[in-house]
PDB file of C-alpha atoms in Angstrom:
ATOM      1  CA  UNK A   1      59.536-109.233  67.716  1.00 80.00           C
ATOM      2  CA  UNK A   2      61.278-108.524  71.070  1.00 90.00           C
ATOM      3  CA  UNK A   3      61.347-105.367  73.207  1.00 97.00           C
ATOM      4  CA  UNK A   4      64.537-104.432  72.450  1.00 98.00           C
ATOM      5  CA  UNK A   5      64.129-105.455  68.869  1.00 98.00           C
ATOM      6  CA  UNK A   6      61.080-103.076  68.752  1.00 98.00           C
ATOM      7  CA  UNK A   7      63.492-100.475  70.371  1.00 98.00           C
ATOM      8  CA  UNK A   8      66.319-100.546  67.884  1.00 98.00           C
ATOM      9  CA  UNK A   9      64.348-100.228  65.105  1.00 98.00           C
ATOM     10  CA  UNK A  10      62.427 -96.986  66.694  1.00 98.00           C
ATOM     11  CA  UNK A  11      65.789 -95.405  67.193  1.00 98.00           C
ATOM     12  CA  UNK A  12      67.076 -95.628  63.315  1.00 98.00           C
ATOM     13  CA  UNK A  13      63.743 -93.676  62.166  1.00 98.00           C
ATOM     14  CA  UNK A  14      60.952 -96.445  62.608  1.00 98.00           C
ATOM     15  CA  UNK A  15      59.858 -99.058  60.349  1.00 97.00           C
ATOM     16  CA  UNK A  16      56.448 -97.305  58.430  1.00 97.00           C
ATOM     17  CA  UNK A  17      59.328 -94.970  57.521  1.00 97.00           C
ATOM     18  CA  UNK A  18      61.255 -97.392  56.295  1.00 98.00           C
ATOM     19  CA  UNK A  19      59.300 -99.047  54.188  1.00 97.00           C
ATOM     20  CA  UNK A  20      58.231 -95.812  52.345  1.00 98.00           C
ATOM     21  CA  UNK A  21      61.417 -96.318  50.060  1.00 98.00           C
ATOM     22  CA  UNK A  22      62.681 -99.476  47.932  1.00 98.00           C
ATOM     23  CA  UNK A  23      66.617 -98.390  47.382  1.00 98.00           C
ATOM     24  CA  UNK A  24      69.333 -96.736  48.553  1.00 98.00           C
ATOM     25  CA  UNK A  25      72.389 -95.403  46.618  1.00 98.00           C
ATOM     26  CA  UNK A  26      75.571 -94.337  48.648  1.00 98.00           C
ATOM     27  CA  UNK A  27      78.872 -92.928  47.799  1.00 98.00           C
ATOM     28  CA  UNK A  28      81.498 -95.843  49.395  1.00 98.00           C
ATOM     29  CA  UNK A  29      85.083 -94.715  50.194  1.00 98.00           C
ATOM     30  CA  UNK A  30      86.777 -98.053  51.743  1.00 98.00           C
ATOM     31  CA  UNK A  31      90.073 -99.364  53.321  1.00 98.00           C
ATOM     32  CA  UNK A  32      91.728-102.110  55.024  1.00 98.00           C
ATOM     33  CA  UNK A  33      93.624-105.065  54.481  1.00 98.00           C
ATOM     34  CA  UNK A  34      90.559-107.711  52.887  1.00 98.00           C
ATOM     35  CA  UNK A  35      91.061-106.245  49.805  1.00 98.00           C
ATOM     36  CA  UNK A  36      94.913-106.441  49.050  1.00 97.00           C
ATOM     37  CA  UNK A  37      94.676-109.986  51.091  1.00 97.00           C
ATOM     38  CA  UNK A  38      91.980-111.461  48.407  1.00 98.00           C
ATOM     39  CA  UNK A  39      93.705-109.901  45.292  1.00 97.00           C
ATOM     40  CA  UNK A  40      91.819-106.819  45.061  1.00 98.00           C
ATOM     41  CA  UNK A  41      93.404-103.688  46.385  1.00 97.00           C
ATOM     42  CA  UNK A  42      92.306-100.436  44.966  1.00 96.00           C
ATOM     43  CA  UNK A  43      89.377-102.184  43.186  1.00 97.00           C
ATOM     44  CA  UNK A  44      86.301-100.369  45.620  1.00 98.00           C
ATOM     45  CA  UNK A  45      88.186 -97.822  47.141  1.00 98.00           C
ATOM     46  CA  UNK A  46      86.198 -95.317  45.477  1.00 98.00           C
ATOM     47  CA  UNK A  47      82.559 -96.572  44.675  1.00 98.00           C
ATOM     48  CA  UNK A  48      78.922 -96.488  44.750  1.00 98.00           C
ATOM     49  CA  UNK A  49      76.656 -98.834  45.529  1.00 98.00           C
ATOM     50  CA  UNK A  50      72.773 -99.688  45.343  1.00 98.00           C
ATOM     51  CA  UNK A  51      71.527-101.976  47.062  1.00 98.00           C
ATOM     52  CA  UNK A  52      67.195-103.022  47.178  1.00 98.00           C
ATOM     53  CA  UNK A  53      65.583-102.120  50.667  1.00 98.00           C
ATOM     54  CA  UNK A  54      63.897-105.581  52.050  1.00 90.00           C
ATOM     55  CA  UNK A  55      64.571-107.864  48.240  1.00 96.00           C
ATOM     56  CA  UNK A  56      68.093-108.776  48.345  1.00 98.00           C
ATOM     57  CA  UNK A  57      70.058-107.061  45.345  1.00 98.00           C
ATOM     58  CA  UNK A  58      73.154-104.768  45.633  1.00 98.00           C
ATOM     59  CA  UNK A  59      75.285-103.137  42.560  1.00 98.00           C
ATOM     60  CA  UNK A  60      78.749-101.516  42.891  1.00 98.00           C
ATOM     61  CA  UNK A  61      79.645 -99.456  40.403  1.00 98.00           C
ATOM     62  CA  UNK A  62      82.381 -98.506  38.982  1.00 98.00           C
ATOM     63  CA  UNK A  63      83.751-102.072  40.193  1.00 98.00           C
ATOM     64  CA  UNK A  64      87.425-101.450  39.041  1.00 96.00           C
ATOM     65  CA  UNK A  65      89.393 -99.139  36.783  1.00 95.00           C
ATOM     66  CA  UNK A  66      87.300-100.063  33.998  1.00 96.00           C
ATOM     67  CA  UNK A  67      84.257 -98.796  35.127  1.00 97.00           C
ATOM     68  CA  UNK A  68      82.361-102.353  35.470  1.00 98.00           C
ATOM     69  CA  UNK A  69      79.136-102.482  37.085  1.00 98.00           C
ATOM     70  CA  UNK A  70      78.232-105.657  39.145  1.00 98.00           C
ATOM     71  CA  UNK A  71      74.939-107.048  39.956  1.00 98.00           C
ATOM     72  CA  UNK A  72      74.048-109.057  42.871  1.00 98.00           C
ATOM     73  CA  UNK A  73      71.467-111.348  43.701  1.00 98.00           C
ATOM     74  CA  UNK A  74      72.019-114.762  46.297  1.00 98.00           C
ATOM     75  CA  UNK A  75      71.750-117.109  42.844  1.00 98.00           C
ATOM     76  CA  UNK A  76      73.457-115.288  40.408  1.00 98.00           C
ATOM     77  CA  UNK A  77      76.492-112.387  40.185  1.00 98.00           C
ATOM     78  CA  UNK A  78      76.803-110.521  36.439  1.00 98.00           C
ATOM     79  CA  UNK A  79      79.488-108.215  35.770  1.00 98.00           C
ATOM     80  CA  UNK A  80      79.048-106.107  33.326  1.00 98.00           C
ATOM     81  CA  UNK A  81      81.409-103.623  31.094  1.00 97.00           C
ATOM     82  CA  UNK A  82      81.189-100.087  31.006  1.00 95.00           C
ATOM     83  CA  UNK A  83      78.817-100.394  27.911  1.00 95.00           C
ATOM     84  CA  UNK A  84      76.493-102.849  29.743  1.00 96.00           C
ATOM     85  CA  UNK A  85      77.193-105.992  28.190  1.00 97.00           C
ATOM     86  CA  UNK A  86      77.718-108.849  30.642  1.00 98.00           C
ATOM     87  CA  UNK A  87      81.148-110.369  30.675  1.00 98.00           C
ATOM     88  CA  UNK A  88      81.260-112.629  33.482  1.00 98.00           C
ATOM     89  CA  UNK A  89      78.396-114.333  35.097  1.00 98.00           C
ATOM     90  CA  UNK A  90      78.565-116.494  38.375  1.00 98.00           C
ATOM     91  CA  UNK A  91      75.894-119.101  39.232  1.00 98.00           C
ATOM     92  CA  UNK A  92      74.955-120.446  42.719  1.00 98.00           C
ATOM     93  CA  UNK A  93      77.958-118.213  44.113  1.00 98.00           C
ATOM     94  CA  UNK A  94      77.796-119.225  47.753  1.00 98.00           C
ATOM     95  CA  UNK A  95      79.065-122.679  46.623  1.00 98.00           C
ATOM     96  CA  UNK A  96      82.056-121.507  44.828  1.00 98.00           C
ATOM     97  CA  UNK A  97      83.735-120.035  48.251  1.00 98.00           C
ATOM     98  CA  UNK A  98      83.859-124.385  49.575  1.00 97.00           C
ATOM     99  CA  UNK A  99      86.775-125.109  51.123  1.00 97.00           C
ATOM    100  CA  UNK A 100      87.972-121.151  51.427  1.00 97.00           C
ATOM    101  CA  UNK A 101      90.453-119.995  53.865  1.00 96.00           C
ATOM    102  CA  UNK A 102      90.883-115.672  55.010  1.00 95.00           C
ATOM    103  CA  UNK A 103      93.669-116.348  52.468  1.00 96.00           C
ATOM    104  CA  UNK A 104      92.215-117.728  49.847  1.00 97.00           C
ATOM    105  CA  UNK A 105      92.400-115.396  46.773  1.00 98.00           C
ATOM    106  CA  UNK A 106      88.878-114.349  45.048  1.00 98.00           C
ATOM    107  CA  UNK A 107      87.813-113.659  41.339  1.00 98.00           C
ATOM    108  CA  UNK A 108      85.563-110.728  40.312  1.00 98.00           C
ATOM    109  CA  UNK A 109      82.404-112.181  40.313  1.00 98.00           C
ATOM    110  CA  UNK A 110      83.375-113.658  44.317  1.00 98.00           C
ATOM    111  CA  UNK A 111      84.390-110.147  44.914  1.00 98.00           C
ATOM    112  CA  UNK A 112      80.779-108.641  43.596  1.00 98.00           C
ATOM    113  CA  UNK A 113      79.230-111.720  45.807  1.00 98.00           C
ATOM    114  CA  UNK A 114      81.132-110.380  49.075  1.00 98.00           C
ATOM    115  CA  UNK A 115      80.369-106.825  48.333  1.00 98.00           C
ATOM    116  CA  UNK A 116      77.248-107.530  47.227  1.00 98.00           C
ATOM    117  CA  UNK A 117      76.316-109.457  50.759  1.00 98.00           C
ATOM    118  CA  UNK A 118      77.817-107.210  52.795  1.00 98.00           C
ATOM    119  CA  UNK A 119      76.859-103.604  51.852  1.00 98.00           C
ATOM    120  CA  UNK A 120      73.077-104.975  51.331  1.00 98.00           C
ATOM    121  CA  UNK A 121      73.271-105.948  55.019  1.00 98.00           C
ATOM    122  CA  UNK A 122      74.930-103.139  56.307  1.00 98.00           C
ATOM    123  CA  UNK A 123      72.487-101.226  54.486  1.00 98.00           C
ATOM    124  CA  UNK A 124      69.369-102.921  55.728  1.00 98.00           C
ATOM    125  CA  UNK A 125      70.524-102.812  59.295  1.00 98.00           C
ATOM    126  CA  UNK A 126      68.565-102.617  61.462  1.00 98.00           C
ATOM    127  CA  UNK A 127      65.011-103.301  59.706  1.00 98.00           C
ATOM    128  CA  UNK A 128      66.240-106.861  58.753  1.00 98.00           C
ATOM    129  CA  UNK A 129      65.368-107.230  62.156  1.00 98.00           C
ATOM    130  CA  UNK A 130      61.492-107.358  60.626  1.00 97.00           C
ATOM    131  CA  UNK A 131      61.906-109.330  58.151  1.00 97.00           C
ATOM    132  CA  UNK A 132      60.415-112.660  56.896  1.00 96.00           C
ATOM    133  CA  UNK A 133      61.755-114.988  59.171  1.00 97.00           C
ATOM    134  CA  UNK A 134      64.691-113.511  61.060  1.00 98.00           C
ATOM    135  CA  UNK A 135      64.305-114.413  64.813  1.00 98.00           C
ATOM    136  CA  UNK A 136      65.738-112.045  67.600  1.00 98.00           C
ATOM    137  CA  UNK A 137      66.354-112.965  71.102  1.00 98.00           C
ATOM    138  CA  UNK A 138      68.372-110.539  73.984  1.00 98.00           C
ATOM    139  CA  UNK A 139      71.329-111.275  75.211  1.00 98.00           C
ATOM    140  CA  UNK A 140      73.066-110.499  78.555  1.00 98.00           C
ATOM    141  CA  UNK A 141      75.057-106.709  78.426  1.00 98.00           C
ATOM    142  CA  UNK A 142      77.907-106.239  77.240  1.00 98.00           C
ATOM    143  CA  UNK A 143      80.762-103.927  78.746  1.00 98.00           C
ATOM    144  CA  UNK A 144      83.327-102.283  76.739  1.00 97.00           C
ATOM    145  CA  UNK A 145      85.369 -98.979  76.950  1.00 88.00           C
ATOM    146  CA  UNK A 146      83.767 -97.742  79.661  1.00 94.00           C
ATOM    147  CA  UNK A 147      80.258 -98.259  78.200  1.00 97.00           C
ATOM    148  CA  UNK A 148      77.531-101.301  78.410  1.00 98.00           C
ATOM    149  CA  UNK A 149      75.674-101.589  75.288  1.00 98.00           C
ATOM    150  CA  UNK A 150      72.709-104.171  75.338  1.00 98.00           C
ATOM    151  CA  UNK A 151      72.991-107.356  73.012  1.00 98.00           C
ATOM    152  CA  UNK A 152      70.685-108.664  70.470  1.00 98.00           C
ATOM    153  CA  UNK A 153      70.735-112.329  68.900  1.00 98.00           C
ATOM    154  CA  UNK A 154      69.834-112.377  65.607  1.00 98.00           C
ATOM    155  CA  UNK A 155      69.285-115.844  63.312  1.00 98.00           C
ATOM    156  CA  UNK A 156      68.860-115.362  59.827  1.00 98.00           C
ATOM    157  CA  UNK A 157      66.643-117.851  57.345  1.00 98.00           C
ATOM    158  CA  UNK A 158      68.443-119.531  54.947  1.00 96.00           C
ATOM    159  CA  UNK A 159      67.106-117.682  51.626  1.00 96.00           C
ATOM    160  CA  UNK A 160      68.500-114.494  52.820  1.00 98.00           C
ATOM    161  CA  UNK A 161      72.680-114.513  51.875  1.00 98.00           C
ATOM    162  CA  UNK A 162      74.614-112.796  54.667  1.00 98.00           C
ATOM    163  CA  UNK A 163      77.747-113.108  56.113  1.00 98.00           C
ATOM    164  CA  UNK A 164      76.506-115.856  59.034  1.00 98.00           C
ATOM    165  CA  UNK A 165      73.437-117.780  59.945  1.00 98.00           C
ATOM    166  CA  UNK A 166      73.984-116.109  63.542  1.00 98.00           C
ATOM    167  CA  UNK A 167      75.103-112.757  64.210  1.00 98.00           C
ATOM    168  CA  UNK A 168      75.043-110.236  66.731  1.00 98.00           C
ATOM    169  CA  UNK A 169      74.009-106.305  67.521  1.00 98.00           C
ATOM    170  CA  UNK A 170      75.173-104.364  70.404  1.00 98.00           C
ATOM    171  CA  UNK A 171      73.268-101.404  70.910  1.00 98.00           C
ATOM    172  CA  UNK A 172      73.611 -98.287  73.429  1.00 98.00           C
ATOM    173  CA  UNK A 173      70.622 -97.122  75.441  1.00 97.00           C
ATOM    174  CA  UNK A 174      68.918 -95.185  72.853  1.00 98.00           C
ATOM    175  CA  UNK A 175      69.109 -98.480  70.830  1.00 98.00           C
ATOM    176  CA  UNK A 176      71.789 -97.118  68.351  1.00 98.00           C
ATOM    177  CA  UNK A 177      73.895 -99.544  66.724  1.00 98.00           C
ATOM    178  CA  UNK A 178      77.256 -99.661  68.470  1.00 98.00           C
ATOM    179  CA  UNK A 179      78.994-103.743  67.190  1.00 98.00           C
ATOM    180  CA  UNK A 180      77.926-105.914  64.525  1.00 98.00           C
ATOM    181  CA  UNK A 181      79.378-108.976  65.067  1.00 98.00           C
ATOM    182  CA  UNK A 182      79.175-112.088  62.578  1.00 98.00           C
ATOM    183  CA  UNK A 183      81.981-114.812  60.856  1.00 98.00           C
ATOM    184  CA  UNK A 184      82.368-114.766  57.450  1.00 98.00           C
ATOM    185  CA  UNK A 185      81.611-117.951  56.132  1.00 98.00           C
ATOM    186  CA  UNK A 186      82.917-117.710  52.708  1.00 98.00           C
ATOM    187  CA  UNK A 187      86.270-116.487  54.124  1.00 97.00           C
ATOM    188  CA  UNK A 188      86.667-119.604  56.265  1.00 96.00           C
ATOM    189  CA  UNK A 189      83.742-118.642  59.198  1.00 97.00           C
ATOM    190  CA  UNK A 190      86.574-115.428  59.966  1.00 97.00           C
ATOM    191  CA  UNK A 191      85.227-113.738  62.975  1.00 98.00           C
ATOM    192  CA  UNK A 192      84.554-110.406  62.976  1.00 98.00           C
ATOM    193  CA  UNK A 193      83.468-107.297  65.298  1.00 98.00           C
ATOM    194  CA  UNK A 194      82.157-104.305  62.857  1.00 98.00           C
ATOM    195  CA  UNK A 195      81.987-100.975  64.834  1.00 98.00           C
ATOM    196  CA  UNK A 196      79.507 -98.621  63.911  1.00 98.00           C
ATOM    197  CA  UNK A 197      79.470 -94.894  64.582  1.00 98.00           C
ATOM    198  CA  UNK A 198      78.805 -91.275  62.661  1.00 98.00           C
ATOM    199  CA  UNK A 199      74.843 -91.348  62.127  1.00 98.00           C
ATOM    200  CA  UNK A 200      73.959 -88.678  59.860  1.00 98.00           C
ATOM    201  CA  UNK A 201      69.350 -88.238  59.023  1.00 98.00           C
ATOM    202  CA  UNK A 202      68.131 -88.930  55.893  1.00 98.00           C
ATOM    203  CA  UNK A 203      64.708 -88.756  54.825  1.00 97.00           C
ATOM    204  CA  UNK A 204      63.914 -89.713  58.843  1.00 97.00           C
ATOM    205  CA  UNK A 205      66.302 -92.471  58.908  1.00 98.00           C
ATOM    206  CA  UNK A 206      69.325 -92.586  60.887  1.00 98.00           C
ATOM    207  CA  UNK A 207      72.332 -94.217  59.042  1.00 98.00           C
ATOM    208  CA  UNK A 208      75.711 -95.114  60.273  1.00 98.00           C
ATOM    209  CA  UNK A 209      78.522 -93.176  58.045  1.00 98.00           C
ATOM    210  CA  UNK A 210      81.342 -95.101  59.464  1.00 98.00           C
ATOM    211  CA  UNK A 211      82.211 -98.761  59.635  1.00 98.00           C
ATOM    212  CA  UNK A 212      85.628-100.219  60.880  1.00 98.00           C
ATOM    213  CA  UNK A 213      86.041-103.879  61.383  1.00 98.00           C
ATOM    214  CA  UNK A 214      88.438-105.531  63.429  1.00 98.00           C
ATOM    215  CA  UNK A 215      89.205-109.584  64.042  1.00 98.00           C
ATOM    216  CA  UNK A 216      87.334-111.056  67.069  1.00 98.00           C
ATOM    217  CA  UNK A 217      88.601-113.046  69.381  1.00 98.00           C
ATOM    218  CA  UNK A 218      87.112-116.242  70.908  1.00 97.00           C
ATOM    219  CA  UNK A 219      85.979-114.293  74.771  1.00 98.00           C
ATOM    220  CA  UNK A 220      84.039-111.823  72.170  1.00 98.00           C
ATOM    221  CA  UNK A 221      86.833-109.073  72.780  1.00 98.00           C
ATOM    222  CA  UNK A 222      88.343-107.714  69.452  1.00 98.00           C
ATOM    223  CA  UNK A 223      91.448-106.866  68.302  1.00 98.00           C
ATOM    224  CA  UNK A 224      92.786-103.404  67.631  1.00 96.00           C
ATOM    225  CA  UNK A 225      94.662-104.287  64.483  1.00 97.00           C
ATOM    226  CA  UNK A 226      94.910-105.244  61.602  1.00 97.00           C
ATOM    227  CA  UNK A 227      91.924-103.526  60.455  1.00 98.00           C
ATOM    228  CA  UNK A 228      90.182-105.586  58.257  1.00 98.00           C
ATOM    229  CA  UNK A 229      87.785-103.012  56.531  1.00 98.00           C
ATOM    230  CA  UNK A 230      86.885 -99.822  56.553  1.00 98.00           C
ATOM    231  CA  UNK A 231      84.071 -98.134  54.949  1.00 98.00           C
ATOM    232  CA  UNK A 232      83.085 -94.339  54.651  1.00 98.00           C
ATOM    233  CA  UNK A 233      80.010 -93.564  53.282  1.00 98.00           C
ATOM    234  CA  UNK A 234      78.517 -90.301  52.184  1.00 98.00           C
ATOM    235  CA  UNK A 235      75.228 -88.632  49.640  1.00 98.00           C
ATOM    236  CA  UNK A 236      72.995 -91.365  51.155  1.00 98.00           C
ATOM    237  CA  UNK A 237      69.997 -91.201  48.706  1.00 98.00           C
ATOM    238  CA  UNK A 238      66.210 -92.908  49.351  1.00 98.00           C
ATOM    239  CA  UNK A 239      63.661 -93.852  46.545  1.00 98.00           C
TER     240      UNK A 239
END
């Protein structure tokens, strides 16, 4: 692992104390115009999610009106009814987005896949950095707003489901998470620049409470509307 690798993950609360815990439940208030745009709006504006710390597996829940419960793994998305009982089930999900435009509309169980790939990363950020597999390498600075945050290259393997193969952090001197940037492959390799700010402690851990996510333009330099997502989180809980 690189220096500055080594450095981000000190920052956020260190990786022994990391790997104390296995899950993490959150309180999710969200926003933006993905939703409405895929056929979705309304249905996780007011959610929780769990997702596993290091094995890849997220739920939302409630996932709609109905109080359905999703459950995420890279081969295989379940929803479930309020009861428990599945009633849709989605195999080898990253092949069903083929072909898919930012426009193209998604069903539930795509939905719970997106979701499901997205808050688990978020979530895991930065100690994915040490996992299995995932190579780092610095980049040159990066200025923006009056501030230069340092950039990290980050490859992921291909078991591990994620928005892109290649993304990228940008992190401020203490090593904070400032940008996440990535394309999102199953929306047509849409690129995206995912600012991070509002770290609140838990347990030793320094989290991010709010996410905004904007499009990103070919120099690297995003755009200040439309925002694409937005995600609040609060009651951040480690087991």
């Amino acid at each position: 692992m690189n220096t500055l690798a080594q450095k981000i993950l000190n920052a956020h609360g260190g990786l022994d104390a990391w790997k104390k815990f296995s899950s993490l439940t959150a309180h999710l208030k969200q926003g933006g115009a993905l939703w409405h745009l895929k056929g979705h709006g309304g249905k996780l504006d007011d959610t929780n999610v769990t997702v596993g710390l290091g094995d890849e597996w997220a739920s939302h829940h409630p996932f709609g009106p109905e109080g359905k419960v999703t459950s995420f793994r890279p081969e295989r998305v379940e929803i479930k009814d309020a009861g428990g009982e599945i009633v849709e089930v989605l195999e080898n999900p990253r092949a069903s987005f083929a072909g898919h435009t930012l426009e193209t509309p998604w069903s539930e169980p795509q939905l719970a896949y997106f979701a499901g790939i997205a808050m688990w990363t978020y979530l895991n950020m930065p100690f994915l950095l040490a996992h299995p597999g995932v190579v780092t390498e610095q980049l040159d600075d990066w200025t923006e707003k009056d501030e230069t945050w340092h950039r990290l290259k980050v490859t992921f393997p291909k078991e591990i489901a994620t928005h892109s193969t290649v993304q990228t952090l940008y992190v401020d001197n203490q090593g904070l998470l400032k940008r996440h940037d990535y394309d999102v492959e199953i929306a047509g390799n849409t690129p995206g620049a995912h600012y991070i700010s509002g770290y609140a402690t838990v347990s030793g851990i320094k989290f991010p409470t709010e996410r905004r996510i904007f499009p990103r333009q070919p120099d690297g330099t995003s755009l200040s509307e439309p925002l694409v997502v937005s995600i609040d989180l609060s009651d951040i809980t480690l087991r």
